[in-house]
Amino acid sequence: AFVIQWSILLSGFLHLHDGQIELSIKGLVTADFSAAAVLITFGALLGKTSPLQLIVIALLEIVFFTLNEWVGLTFIKVADVGGSMFVHVFGAYFGLAASRVLYKVDIEESKKEGSVYHSDIFAMIGTLFLWMYWPSFNSALAVGDDQHRAVINTYLALASCCVVSFAISAVLSEESKFDMVHIQNSTLAGGVAVGTCADMMIEPFGALVIGAVAGTLSVVGYKYITPFLANKLKI
């Protein structure tokens, strides 16, 4: 709630109409997107920071988020209807940078640094809701035929990603079992990856390929890249 209000103000300052901040559905959706970027950043920081630190991080991140989006849309003319770049990539790298600054060995090596059964179950509920509503997320700012196209492309990318994520998770597992972390996160990677071009004519085959590649890279990332970042780069 705090982030949404702060985002509306900052975005309004950059897009004043006759000296006044204009409120619109697009502006409210963009504010929701900014909150999503902060949540992505928090994913790399939860358990390492206090509530006050999280508020400060959110306060600063929205400033950079708004400036980044303004520069990208106004001067570079970036097409990013689903926020893959402005929301997900920005939130991820901001989180990595903050995680590096706040790195502590005792936290990373703690026995609590991991999932437990009941938290996995609740997280899966969140995954199901995100999976179902991701097409509306990617199509929220599109209009007309572009909006219909965004829904279809996102749905196909999610379906492809889901199948591939399950398969790759089992292949990379020592016991050929599904990893709950992969299922919770990698099954959504297709929706993230296709977000930038969801409203474009990428054809069903293109959406399926994007989803499959995203699912594969996500599982491989969780399996190999995450430990590497923690052990070698202290992230």
Short mmCIF file of C-alpha atoms in Angstrom, two decimals:
data_model
loop_
_atom_site.label_atom_id
_atom_site.label_comp_id
_atom_site.label_asym_id
_atom_site.label_seq_id
_atom_site.Cartn_x
_atom_site.Cartn_y
_atom_site.Cartn_z
CA ALA A 1 0.00 0.00 0.00
CA PHE A 2 2.85 2.38 0.86
CA VAL A 3 4.69 1.61 -2.38
CA ILE A 4 1.58 2.12 -4.53
CA GLN A 5 0.91 5.57 -3.05
CA TRP A 6 4.56 6.59 -3.33
CA SER A 7 4.69 5.39 -6.94
CA ILE A 8 1.55 7.36 -7.89
CA LEU A 9 3.13 10.53 -6.53
CA LEU A 10 6.52 10.06 -8.22
CA SER A 11 5.02 9.07 -11.55
CA GLY A 12 2.61 11.98 -11.30
CA PHE A 13 5.47 14.43 -10.81
CA LEU A 14 7.02 13.25 -14.08
CA HIS A 15 3.74 13.42 -16.01
CA LEU A 16 2.05 16.58 -14.75
CA HIS A 17 -1.03 17.87 -16.61
CA ASP A 18 -1.46 21.62 -16.20
CA GLY A 19 0.53 21.42 -12.99
CA GLN A 20 -1.64 18.67 -11.51
CA ILE A 21 -1.20 14.93 -11.00
CA GLU A 22 -3.68 13.03 -13.15
CA LEU A 23 -5.11 9.79 -11.80
CA SER A 24 -6.06 7.11 -14.31
CA ILE A 25 -6.49 3.36 -14.55
CA LYS A 26 -3.17 3.15 -16.39
CA GLY A 27 -1.48 5.07 -13.59
CA LEU A 28 -2.95 2.79 -10.94
CA VAL A 29 -1.88 -0.34 -12.86
CA THR A 30 1.62 1.07 -13.25
CA ALA A 31 1.71 1.69 -9.49
CA ASP A 32 0.73 -1.95 -8.94
CA PHE A 33 3.57 -2.97 -11.26
CA SER A 34 6.02 -0.94 -9.20
CA ALA A 35 4.84 -2.78 -6.09
CA ALA A 36 5.54 -6.05 -7.91
CA ALA A 37 9.12 -4.90 -8.57
CA VAL A 38 9.60 -4.23 -4.87
CA LEU A 39 8.18 -7.66 -3.98
CA ILE A 40 10.66 -9.28 -6.37
CA THR A 41 13.48 -7.41 -4.64
CA PHE A 42 12.20 -8.52 -1.24
CA GLY A 43 12.45 -12.13 -2.42
CA ALA A 44 16.23 -11.80 -2.23
CA LEU A 45 16.20 -10.02 1.12
CA LEU A 46 13.58 -11.61 3.39
CA GLY A 47 15.16 -13.03 6.51
CA LYS A 48 18.16 -10.72 6.20
CA THR A 49 16.52 -7.37 6.88
CA SER A 50 14.34 -5.70 9.48
CA PRO A 51 10.91 -4.20 8.65
CA LEU A 52 12.40 -0.70 8.85
CA GLN A 53 15.14 -1.64 6.38
CA LEU A 54 12.55 -3.03 3.98
CA ILE A 55 10.60 0.24 4.10
CA VAL A 56 13.76 2.25 3.36
CA ILE A 57 14.65 -0.09 0.47
CA ALA A 58 11.13 0.25 -0.95
CA LEU A 59 11.27 4.04 -0.60
CA LEU A 60 14.52 4.23 -2.58
CA GLU A 61 13.70 1.54 -5.12
CA ILE A 62 10.52 3.24 -6.31
CA VAL A 63 12.50 6.40 -7.07
CA PHE A 64 14.90 4.48 -9.31
CA PHE A 65 12.08 2.36 -10.73
CA THR A 66 10.11 5.43 -11.79
CA LEU A 67 13.15 7.12 -13.33
CA ASN A 68 14.17 3.94 -15.15
CA GLU A 69 10.70 3.48 -16.62
CA TRP A 70 10.43 7.16 -17.58
CA VAL A 71 13.77 7.11 -19.41
CA GLY A 72 13.00 3.79 -21.10
CA LEU A 73 9.55 4.77 -22.35
CA THR A 74 10.17 8.44 -23.10
CA PHE A 75 13.63 8.45 -24.65
CA ILE A 76 14.51 4.87 -25.65
CA LYS A 77 10.94 4.00 -26.72
CA VAL A 78 11.06 0.52 -25.18
CA ALA A 79 8.15 -1.87 -25.77
CA ASP A 80 7.42 -3.71 -22.52
CA VAL A 81 3.69 -4.25 -22.13
CA GLY A 82 4.04 -6.93 -19.44
CA GLY A 83 6.85 -5.29 -17.49
CA SER A 84 9.42 -8.04 -18.03
CA MET A 85 12.23 -5.49 -18.20
CA PHE A 86 10.97 -2.59 -16.10
CA VAL A 87 9.42 -4.74 -13.37
CA HIS A 88 11.01 -8.19 -13.23
CA VAL A 89 14.55 -7.53 -14.44
CA PHE A 90 14.81 -4.25 -12.54
CA GLY A 91 13.44 -5.79 -9.34
CA ALA A 92 15.73 -8.80 -9.66
CA TYR A 93 18.94 -6.83 -10.16
CA PHE A 94 18.02 -4.30 -7.49
CA GLY A 95 17.49 -7.24 -5.13
CA LEU A 96 20.82 -8.81 -6.08
CA ALA A 97 22.64 -5.55 -5.45
CA ALA A 98 20.94 -5.05 -2.09
CA SER A 99 21.61 -8.68 -1.17
CA ARG A 100 25.31 -8.23 -1.89
CA VAL A 101 25.46 -5.15 0.32
CA LEU A 102 23.62 -6.91 3.17
CA TYR A 103 25.48 -10.23 2.83
CA LYS A 104 26.26 -12.01 6.11
CA VAL A 105 27.90 -15.42 6.31
CA ASP A 106 25.97 -16.55 9.40
CA ILE A 107 22.65 -15.87 7.67
CA GLU A 108 23.57 -17.66 4.44
CA GLU A 109 24.82 -20.74 6.30
CA SER A 110 21.92 -20.86 8.75
CA LYS A 111 19.79 -24.01 8.92
CA LYS A 112 16.75 -21.75 8.55
CA GLU A 113 17.92 -20.71 5.07
CA GLY A 114 15.58 -23.05 3.24
CA SER A 115 11.98 -24.12 2.85
CA VAL A 116 9.81 -26.24 5.13
CA TYR A 117 6.73 -28.30 4.34
CA HIS A 118 4.01 -25.90 5.54
CA SER A 119 5.61 -22.86 3.90
CA ASP A 120 5.91 -24.81 0.63
CA ILE A 121 2.20 -25.59 0.70
CA PHE A 122 1.22 -21.95 1.25
CA ALA A 123 3.68 -20.86 -1.44
CA MET A 124 2.08 -23.27 -3.91
CA ILE A 125 -1.28 -21.59 -3.32
CA GLY A 126 0.34 -18.33 -4.35
CA THR A 127 1.88 -19.98 -7.41
CA LEU A 128 -1.52 -21.26 -8.55
CA PHE A 129 -3.11 -17.82 -8.27
CA LEU A 130 -0.21 -16.18 -10.10
CA TRP A 131 -0.33 -18.79 -12.86
CA MET A 132 -4.05 -18.28 -13.39
CA TYR A 133 -3.96 -14.48 -13.40
CA TRP A 134 -0.67 -13.87 -15.22
CA PRO A 135 -2.39 -13.39 -18.61
CA SER A 136 -4.39 -10.49 -17.13
CA PHE A 137 -1.16 -9.08 -15.68
CA ASN A 138 0.58 -9.03 -19.06
CA SER A 139 -2.46 -7.68 -20.90
CA ALA A 140 -3.53 -5.02 -18.40
CA LEU A 141 -1.95 -2.10 -20.26
CA ALA A 142 -2.70 -3.34 -23.78
CA VAL A 143 -5.80 -2.34 -25.74
CA GLY A 144 -7.93 -3.86 -28.49
CA ASP A 145 -6.43 -6.73 -30.46
CA ASP A 146 -3.11 -6.28 -28.68
CA GLN A 147 -4.79 -7.16 -25.40
CA HIS A 148 -6.32 -10.35 -26.82
CA ARG A 149 -2.96 -11.30 -28.29
CA ALA A 150 -1.22 -10.70 -24.96
CA VAL A 151 -3.62 -13.04 -23.16
CA ILE A 152 -3.20 -15.82 -25.72
CA ASN A 153 0.59 -15.56 -25.94
CA THR A 154 0.97 -15.46 -22.16
CA TYR A 155 -1.31 -18.45 -21.66
CA LEU A 156 0.62 -20.53 -24.21
CA ALA A 157 3.98 -19.52 -22.76
CA LEU A 158 2.83 -20.46 -19.26
CA ALA A 159 1.52 -23.83 -20.42
CA SER A 160 4.76 -24.66 -22.22
CA CYS A 161 6.86 -23.44 -19.33
CA CYS A 162 4.90 -25.50 -16.82
CA VAL A 163 5.42 -28.78 -18.68
CA VAL A 164 9.12 -28.17 -19.31
CA SER A 165 9.79 -27.03 -15.73
CA PHE A 166 8.37 -30.26 -14.31
CA ALA A 167 10.40 -32.32 -16.78
CA ILE A 168 13.72 -30.53 -16.23
CA SER A 169 13.22 -30.54 -12.46
CA ALA A 170 12.88 -34.33 -12.49
CA VAL A 171 15.85 -34.76 -14.84
CA LEU A 172 18.18 -32.68 -12.66
CA SER A 173 17.03 -34.31 -9.42
CA GLU A 174 19.22 -37.09 -8.07
CA GLU A 175 16.14 -39.18 -7.26
CA SER A 176 14.19 -38.09 -10.36
CA LYS A 177 11.69 -36.28 -8.16
CA PHE A 178 10.15 -32.84 -8.53
CA ASP A 179 11.78 -30.06 -6.51
CA MET A 180 9.16 -27.90 -4.78
CA VAL A 181 11.20 -24.72 -5.28
CA HIS A 182 11.33 -25.34 -9.03
CA ILE A 183 7.59 -25.97 -9.21
CA GLN A 184 6.77 -22.85 -7.20
CA ASN A 185 8.87 -20.51 -9.30
CA SER A 186 9.98 -21.90 -12.64
CA THR A 187 6.42 -22.66 -13.75
CA LEU A 188 5.85 -18.89 -13.84
CA ALA A 189 8.99 -18.04 -15.82
CA GLY A 190 7.20 -18.30 -19.15
CA GLY A 191 4.78 -15.54 -18.21
CA VAL A 192 7.68 -13.33 -17.19
CA ALA A 193 9.73 -14.01 -20.31
CA VAL A 194 6.92 -13.39 -22.78
CA GLY A 195 5.79 -10.21 -21.04
CA THR A 196 7.88 -7.86 -23.16
CA CYS A 197 6.50 -9.12 -26.46
CA ALA A 198 3.15 -10.52 -25.30
CA ASP A 199 1.14 -8.07 -27.41
CA MET A 200 3.22 -8.67 -30.55
CA MET A 201 2.63 -11.15 -33.37
CA ILE A 202 5.08 -13.77 -32.17
CA GLU A 203 2.77 -16.63 -33.25
CA PRO A 204 1.73 -19.53 -30.96
CA PHE A 205 4.94 -21.40 -31.77
CA GLY A 206 7.01 -18.43 -30.64
CA ALA A 207 5.12 -18.21 -27.36
CA LEU A 208 5.60 -21.93 -26.74
CA VAL A 209 9.34 -21.71 -27.44
CA ILE A 210 9.76 -18.69 -25.17
CA GLY A 211 7.95 -20.50 -22.36
CA ALA A 212 9.99 -23.69 -22.79
CA VAL A 213 13.32 -21.86 -22.81
CA ALA A 214 12.32 -19.75 -19.81
CA GLY A 215 11.30 -22.80 -17.79
CA THR A 216 14.55 -24.59 -18.61
CA LEU A 217 16.75 -21.63 -17.72
CA SER A 218 14.84 -21.02 -14.49
CA VAL A 219 15.25 -24.58 -13.21
CA VAL A 220 18.93 -24.66 -14.21
CA GLY A 221 19.38 -21.30 -12.50
CA TYR A 222 17.88 -22.52 -9.24
CA LYS A 223 19.90 -25.73 -9.38
CA TYR A 224 23.33 -24.38 -10.29
CA ILE A 225 23.49 -20.58 -10.56
CA THR A 226 21.94 -19.75 -7.18
CA PRO A 227 24.57 -21.78 -5.21
CA PHE A 228 27.31 -20.23 -7.36
CA LEU A 229 26.11 -16.70 -6.60
CA ALA A 230 25.95 -17.45 -2.88
CA ASN A 231 29.33 -19.19 -2.62
CA LYS A 232 31.44 -17.23 -5.08
CA LEU A 233 29.87 -13.79 -5.43
CA LYS A 234 28.30 -13.59 -1.94
CA ILE A 235 24.86 -12.78 -3.28
#
